[in-house]
mmCIF file of C-alpha atoms and ligand atoms in Angstrom:
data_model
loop_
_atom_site.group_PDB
_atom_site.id
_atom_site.type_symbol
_atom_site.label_atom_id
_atom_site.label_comp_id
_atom_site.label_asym_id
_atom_site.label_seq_id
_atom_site.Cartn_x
_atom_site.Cartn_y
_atom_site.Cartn_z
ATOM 1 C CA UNK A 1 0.000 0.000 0.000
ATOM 2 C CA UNK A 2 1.077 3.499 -0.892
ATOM 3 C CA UNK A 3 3.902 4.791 1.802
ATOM 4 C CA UNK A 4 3.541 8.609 1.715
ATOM 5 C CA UNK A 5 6.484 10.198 3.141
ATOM 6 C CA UNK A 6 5.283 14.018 2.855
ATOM 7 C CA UNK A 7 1.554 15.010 3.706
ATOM 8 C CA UNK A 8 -0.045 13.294 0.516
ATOM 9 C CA UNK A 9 -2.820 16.457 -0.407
ATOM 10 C CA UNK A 10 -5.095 14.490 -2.845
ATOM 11 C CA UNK A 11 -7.035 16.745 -5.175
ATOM 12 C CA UNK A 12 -10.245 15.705 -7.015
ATOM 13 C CA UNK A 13 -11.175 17.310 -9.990
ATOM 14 C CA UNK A 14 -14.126 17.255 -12.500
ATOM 15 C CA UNK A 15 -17.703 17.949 -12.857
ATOM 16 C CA UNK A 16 -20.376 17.456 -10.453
ATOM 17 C CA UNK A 17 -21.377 13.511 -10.584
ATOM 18 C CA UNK A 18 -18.065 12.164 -12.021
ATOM 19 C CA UNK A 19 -17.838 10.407 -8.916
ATOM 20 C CA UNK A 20 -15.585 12.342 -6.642
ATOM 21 C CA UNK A 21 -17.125 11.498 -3.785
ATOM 22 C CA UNK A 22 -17.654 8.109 -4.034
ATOM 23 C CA UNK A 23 -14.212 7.809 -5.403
ATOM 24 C CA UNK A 24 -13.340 9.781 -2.123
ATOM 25 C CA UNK A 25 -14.741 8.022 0.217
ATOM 26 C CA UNK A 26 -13.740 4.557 -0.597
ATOM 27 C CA UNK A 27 -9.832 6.457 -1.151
ATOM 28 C CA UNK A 28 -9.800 7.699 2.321
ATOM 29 C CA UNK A 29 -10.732 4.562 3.679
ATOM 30 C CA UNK A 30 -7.811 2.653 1.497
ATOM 31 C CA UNK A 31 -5.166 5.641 2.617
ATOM 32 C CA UNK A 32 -6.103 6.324 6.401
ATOM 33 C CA UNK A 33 -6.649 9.655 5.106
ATOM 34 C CA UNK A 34 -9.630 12.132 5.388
ATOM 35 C CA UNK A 35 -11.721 13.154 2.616
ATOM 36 C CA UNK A 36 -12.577 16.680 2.799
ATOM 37 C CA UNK A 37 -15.691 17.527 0.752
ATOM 38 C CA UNK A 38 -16.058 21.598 0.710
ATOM 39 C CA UNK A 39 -19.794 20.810 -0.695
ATOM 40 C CA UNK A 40 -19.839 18.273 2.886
ATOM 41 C CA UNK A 41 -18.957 21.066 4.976
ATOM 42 C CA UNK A 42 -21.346 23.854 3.539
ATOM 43 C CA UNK A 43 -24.365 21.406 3.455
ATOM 44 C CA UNK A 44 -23.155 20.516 7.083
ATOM 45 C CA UNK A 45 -23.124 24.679 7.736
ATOM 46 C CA UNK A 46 -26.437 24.907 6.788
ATOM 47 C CA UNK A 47 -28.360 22.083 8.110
ATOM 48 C CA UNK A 48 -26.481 23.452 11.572
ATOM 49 C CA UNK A 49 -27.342 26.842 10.460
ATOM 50 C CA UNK A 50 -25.080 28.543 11.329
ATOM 51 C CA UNK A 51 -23.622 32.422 10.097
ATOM 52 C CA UNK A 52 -21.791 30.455 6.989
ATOM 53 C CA UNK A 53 -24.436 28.105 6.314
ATOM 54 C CA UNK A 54 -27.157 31.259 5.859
ATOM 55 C CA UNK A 55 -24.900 32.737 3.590
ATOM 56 C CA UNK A 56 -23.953 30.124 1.311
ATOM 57 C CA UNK A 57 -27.674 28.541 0.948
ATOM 58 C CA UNK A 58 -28.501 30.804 -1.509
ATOM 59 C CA UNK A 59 -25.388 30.394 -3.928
ATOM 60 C CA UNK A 60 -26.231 26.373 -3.242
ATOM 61 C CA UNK A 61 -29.717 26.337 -4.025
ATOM 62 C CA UNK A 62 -28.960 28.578 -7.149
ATOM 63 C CA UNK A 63 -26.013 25.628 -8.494
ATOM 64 C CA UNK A 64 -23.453 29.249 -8.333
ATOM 65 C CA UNK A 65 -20.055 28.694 -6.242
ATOM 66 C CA UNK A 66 -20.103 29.921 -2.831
ATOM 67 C CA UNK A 67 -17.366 33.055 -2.668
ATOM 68 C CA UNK A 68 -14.225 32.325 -2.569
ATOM 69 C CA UNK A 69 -13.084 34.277 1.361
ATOM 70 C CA UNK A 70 -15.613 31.849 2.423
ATOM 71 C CA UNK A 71 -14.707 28.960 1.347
ATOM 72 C CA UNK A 72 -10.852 29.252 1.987
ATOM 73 C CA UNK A 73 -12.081 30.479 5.362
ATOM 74 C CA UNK A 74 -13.736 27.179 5.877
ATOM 75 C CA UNK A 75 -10.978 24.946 3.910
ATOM 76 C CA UNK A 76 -8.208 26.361 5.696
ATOM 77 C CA UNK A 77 -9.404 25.852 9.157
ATOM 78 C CA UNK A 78 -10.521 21.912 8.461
ATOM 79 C CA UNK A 79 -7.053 21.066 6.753
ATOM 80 C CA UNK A 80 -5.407 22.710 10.050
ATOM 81 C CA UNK A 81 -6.889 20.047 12.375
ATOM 82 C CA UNK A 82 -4.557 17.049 13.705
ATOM 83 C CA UNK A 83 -5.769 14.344 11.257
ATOM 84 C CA UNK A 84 -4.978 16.136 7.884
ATOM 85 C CA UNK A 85 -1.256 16.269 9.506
ATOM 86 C CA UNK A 86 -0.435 12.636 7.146
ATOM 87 C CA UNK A 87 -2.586 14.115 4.478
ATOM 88 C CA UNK A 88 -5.928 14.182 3.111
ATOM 89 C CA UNK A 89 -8.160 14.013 0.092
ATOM 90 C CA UNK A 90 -9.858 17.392 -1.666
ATOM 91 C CA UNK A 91 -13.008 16.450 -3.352
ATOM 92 C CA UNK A 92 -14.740 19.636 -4.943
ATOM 93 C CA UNK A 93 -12.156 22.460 -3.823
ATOM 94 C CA UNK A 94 -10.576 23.980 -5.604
ATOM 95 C CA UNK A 95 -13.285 25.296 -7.726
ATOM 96 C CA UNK A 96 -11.654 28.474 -9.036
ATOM 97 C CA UNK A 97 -8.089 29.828 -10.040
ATOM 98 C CA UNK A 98 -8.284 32.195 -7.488
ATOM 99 C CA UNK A 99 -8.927 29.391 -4.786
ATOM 100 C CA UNK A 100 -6.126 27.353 -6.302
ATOM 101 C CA UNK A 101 -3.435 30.256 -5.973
ATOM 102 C CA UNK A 102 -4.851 31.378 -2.688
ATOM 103 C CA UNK A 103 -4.150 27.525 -1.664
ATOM 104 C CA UNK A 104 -0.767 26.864 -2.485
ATOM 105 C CA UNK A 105 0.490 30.209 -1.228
ATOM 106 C CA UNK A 106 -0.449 29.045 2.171
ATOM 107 C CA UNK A 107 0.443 25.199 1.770
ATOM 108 C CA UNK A 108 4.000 25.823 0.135
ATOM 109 C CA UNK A 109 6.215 23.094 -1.372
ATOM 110 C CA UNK A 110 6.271 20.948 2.239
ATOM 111 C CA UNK A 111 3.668 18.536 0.837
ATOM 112 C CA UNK A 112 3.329 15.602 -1.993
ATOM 113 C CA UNK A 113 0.566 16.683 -4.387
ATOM 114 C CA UNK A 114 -1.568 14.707 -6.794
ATOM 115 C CA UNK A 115 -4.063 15.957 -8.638
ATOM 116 C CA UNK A 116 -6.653 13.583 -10.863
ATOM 117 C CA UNK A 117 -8.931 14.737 -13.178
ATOM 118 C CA UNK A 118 -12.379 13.033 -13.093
ATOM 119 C CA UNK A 119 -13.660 12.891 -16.314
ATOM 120 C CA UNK A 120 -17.741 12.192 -17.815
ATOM 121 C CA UNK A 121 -19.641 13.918 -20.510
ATOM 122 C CA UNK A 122 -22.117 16.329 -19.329
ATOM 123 C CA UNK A 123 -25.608 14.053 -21.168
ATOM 124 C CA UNK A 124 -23.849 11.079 -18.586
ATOM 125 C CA UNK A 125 -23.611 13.604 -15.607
ATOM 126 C CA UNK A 126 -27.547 14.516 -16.086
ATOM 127 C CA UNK A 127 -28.678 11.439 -16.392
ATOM 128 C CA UNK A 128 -26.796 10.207 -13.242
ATOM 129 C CA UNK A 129 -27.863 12.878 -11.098
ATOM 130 C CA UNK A 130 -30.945 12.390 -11.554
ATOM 131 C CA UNK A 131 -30.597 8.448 -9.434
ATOM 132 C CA UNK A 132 -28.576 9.844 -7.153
ATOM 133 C CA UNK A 133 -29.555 9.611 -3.405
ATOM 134 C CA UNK A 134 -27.587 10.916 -0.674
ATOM 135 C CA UNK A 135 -27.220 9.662 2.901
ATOM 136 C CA UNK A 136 -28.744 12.410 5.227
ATOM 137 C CA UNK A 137 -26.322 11.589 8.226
ATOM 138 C CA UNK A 138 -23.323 11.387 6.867
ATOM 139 C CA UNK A 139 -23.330 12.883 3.271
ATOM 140 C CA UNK A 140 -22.275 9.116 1.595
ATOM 141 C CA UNK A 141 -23.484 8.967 -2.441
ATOM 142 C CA UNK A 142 -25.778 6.072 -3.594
ATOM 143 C CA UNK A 143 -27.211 5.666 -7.337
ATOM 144 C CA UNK A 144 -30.203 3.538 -7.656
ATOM 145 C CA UNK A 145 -28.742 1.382 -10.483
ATOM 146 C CA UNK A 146 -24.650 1.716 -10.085
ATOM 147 C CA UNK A 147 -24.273 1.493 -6.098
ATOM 148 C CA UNK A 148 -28.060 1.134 -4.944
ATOM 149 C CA UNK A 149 -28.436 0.731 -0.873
ATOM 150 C CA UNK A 150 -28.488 -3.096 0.482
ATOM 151 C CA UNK A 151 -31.665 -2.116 1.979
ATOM 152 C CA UNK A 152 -33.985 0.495 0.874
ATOM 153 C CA UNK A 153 -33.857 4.156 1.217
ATOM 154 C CA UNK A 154 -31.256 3.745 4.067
ATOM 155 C CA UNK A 155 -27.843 4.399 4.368
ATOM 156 C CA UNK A 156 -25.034 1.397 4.342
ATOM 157 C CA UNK A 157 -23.086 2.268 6.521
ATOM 158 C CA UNK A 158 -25.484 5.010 9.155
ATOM 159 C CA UNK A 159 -29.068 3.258 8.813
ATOM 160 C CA UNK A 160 -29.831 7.073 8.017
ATOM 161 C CA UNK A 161 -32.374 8.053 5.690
ATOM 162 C CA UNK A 162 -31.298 8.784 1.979
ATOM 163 C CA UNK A 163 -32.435 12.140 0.415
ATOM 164 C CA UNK A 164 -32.318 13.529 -2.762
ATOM 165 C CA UNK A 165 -29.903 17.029 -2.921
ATOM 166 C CA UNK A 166 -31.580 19.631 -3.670
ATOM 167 C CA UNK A 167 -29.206 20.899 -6.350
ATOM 168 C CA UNK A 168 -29.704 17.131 -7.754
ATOM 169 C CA UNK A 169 -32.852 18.689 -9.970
ATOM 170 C CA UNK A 170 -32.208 18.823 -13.502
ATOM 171 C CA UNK A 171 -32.232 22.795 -14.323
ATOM 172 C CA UNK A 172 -29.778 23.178 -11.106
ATOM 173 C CA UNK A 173 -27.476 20.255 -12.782
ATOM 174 C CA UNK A 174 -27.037 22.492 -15.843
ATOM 175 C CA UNK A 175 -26.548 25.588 -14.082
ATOM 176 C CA UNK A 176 -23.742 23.801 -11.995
ATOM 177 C CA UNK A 177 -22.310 22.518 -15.622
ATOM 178 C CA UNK A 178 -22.228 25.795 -16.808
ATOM 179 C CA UNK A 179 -20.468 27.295 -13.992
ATOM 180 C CA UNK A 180 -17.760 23.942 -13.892
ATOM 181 C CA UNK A 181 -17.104 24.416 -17.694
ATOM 182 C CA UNK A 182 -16.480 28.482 -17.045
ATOM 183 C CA UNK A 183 -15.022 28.543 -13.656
ATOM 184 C CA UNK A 184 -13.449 25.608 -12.886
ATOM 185 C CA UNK A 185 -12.462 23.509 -15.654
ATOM 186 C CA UNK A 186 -9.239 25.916 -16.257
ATOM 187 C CA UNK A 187 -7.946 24.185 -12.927
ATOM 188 C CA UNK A 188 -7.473 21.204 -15.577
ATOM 189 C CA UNK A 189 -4.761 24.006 -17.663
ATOM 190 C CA UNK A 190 -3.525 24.834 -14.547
ATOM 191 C CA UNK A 191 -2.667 21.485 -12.462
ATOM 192 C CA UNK A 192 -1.855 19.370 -15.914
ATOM 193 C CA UNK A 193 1.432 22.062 -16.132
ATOM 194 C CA UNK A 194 2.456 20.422 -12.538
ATOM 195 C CA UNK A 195 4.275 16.829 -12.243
ATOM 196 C CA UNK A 196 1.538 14.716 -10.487
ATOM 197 C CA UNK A 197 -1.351 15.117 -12.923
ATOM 198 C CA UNK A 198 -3.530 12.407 -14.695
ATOM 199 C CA UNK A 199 -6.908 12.041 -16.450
ATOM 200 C CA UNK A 200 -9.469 9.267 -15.264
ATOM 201 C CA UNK A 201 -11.728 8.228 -17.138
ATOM 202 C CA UNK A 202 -15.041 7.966 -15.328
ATOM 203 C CA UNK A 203 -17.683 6.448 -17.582
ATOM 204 C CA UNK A 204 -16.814 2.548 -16.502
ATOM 205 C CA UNK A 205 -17.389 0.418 -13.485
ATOM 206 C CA UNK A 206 -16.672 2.408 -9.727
ATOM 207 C CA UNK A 207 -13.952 -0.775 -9.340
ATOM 208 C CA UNK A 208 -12.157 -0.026 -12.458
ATOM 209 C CA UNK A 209 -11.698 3.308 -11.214
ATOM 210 C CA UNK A 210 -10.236 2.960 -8.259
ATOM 211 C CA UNK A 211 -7.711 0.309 -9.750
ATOM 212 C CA UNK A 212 -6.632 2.601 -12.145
ATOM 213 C CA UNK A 213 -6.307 6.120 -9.556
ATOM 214 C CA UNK A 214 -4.198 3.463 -6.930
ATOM 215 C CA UNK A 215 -1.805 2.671 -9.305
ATOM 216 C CA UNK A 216 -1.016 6.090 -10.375
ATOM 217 C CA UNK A 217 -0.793 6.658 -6.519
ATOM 218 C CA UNK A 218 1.516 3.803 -6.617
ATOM 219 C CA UNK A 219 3.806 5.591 -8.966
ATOM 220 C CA UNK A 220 3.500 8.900 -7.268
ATOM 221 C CA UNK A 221 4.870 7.475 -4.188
ATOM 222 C CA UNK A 222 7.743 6.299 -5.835
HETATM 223 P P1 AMP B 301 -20.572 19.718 -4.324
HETATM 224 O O1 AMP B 301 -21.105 18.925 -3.184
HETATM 225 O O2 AMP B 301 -19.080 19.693 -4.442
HETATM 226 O O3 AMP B 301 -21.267 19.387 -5.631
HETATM 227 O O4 AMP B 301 -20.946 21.244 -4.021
HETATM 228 C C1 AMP B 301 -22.269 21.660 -3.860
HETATM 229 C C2 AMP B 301 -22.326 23.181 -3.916
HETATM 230 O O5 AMP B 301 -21.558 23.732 -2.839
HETATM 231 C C3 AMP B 301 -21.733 23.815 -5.170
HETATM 232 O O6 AMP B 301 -22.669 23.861 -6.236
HETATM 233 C C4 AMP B 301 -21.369 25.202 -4.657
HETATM 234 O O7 AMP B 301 -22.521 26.021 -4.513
HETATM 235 C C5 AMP B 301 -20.856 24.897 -3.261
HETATM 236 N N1 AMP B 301 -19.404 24.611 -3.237
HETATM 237 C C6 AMP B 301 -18.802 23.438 -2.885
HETATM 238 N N2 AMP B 301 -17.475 23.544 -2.950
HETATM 239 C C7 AMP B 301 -17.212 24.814 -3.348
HETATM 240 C C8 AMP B 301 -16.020 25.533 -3.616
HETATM 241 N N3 AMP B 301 -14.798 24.972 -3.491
HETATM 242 N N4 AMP B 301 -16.138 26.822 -4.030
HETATM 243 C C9 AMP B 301 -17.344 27.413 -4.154
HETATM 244 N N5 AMP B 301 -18.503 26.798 -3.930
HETATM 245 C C10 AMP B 301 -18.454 25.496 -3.529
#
């Protein structure tokens, strides 16, 4: 298994339903190493409701990106806590150039960086949305056909109910497309010019996947 010697900062690009989070989870599990999913922590803000959660709600509902102070705000003070010190998994931040800069300013060189991109065609990303379910306790993705529930509208590994997001409705979907394709696909430019970079195909089996994104973590180790 992969023997990270720096903090290993695993970043997760692509569009909303390429599978970063499922992809996530089952990584941070393999790795000992937390996934941290800025979309997690705002929907976490606002079901607590607290000043940030209020805020961002509307940006959510609307499928716009929450502003950046915010969300580096947010970032910064999760990837300070004690178990990010071995490293940790990004899934849906950074979402803008300006959040990428802002980012590595503060991180420096001190850490091991990978970045993958996660990529599906935006017909595939509708259509999947739309059977998506998410656990209401603790935020893990189902689809009702690729990774359906062992029982019922309950969660796997919580018993908690599933829900359906509601940014998971189709005209939302697009919106959020439109704003991935404008604001953050130009991450793809930006971390492809750095050494740890690959594109993952994402239209194939979750297993296939994950075999494919731990090898390249093999090699990155190396
Ligand atoms: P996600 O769960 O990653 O699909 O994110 C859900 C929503 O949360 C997005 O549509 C944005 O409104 C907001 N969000 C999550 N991460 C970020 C981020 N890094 N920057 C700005 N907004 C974000």
């Amino acid at each position: 298994m992969l023997q990270a010697q720096a903090t290993l900062v695993l970043i997760l690009l692509g569009p909303p339903g390429a599978g970063k989070g499922t992809q996530a989870g089952i990584l941070a599990k393999t790795l000992q190493i937390p996934h941290i999913s800025t979309g997690d922590l705002l929907r976490l803000n606002v079901k607590g409701e607290t000043s940030l959660g209020k805020e961002a709600q509307g940006y959510m509902n609307g499928g716009k990106l929450v502003p950046d102070d915010l969300i580096l705000d947010m970032l910064f003070d999760r990837v300070g806590a004690p178990d990010c010190e071995k490293g940790y998994i990004l899934d849906g931040f950074p979402r803008t150039l300006a959040q990428a800069e802002a980012y590595h300013k503060r991180l420096g060189n001190d850490v091991k960086l990978a970045a993958l991109n996660l990529e599906l065609s935006d017909d595939v990303i509708v259509e999947r949305l739309e059977k998506r379910f998410v656990c209401s306790g603790c935020s893990a993705p189902y689809h009702l056909i690729t990774s359906p529930p062992q029982k019922e509208g309950s969660c796997d590994r919580c018993n908690s109910p599933l829900v359906k997001r509601t940014d998971d409705d189709e005209k939302v979907v697009r919106k959020r497309l439109a704003v991935y394709h404008s604001q953050t696909a130009p991450l793809i430019t930006y971390y492809s010019k750095g050494q740890s970079f690959k594109g993952v195909s994402c239209n194939r089996p979750i297993n296939d996947i994950l075999e494919e994104i731990l090898d390249y973590l093999q090699e990155v180790a190396r």
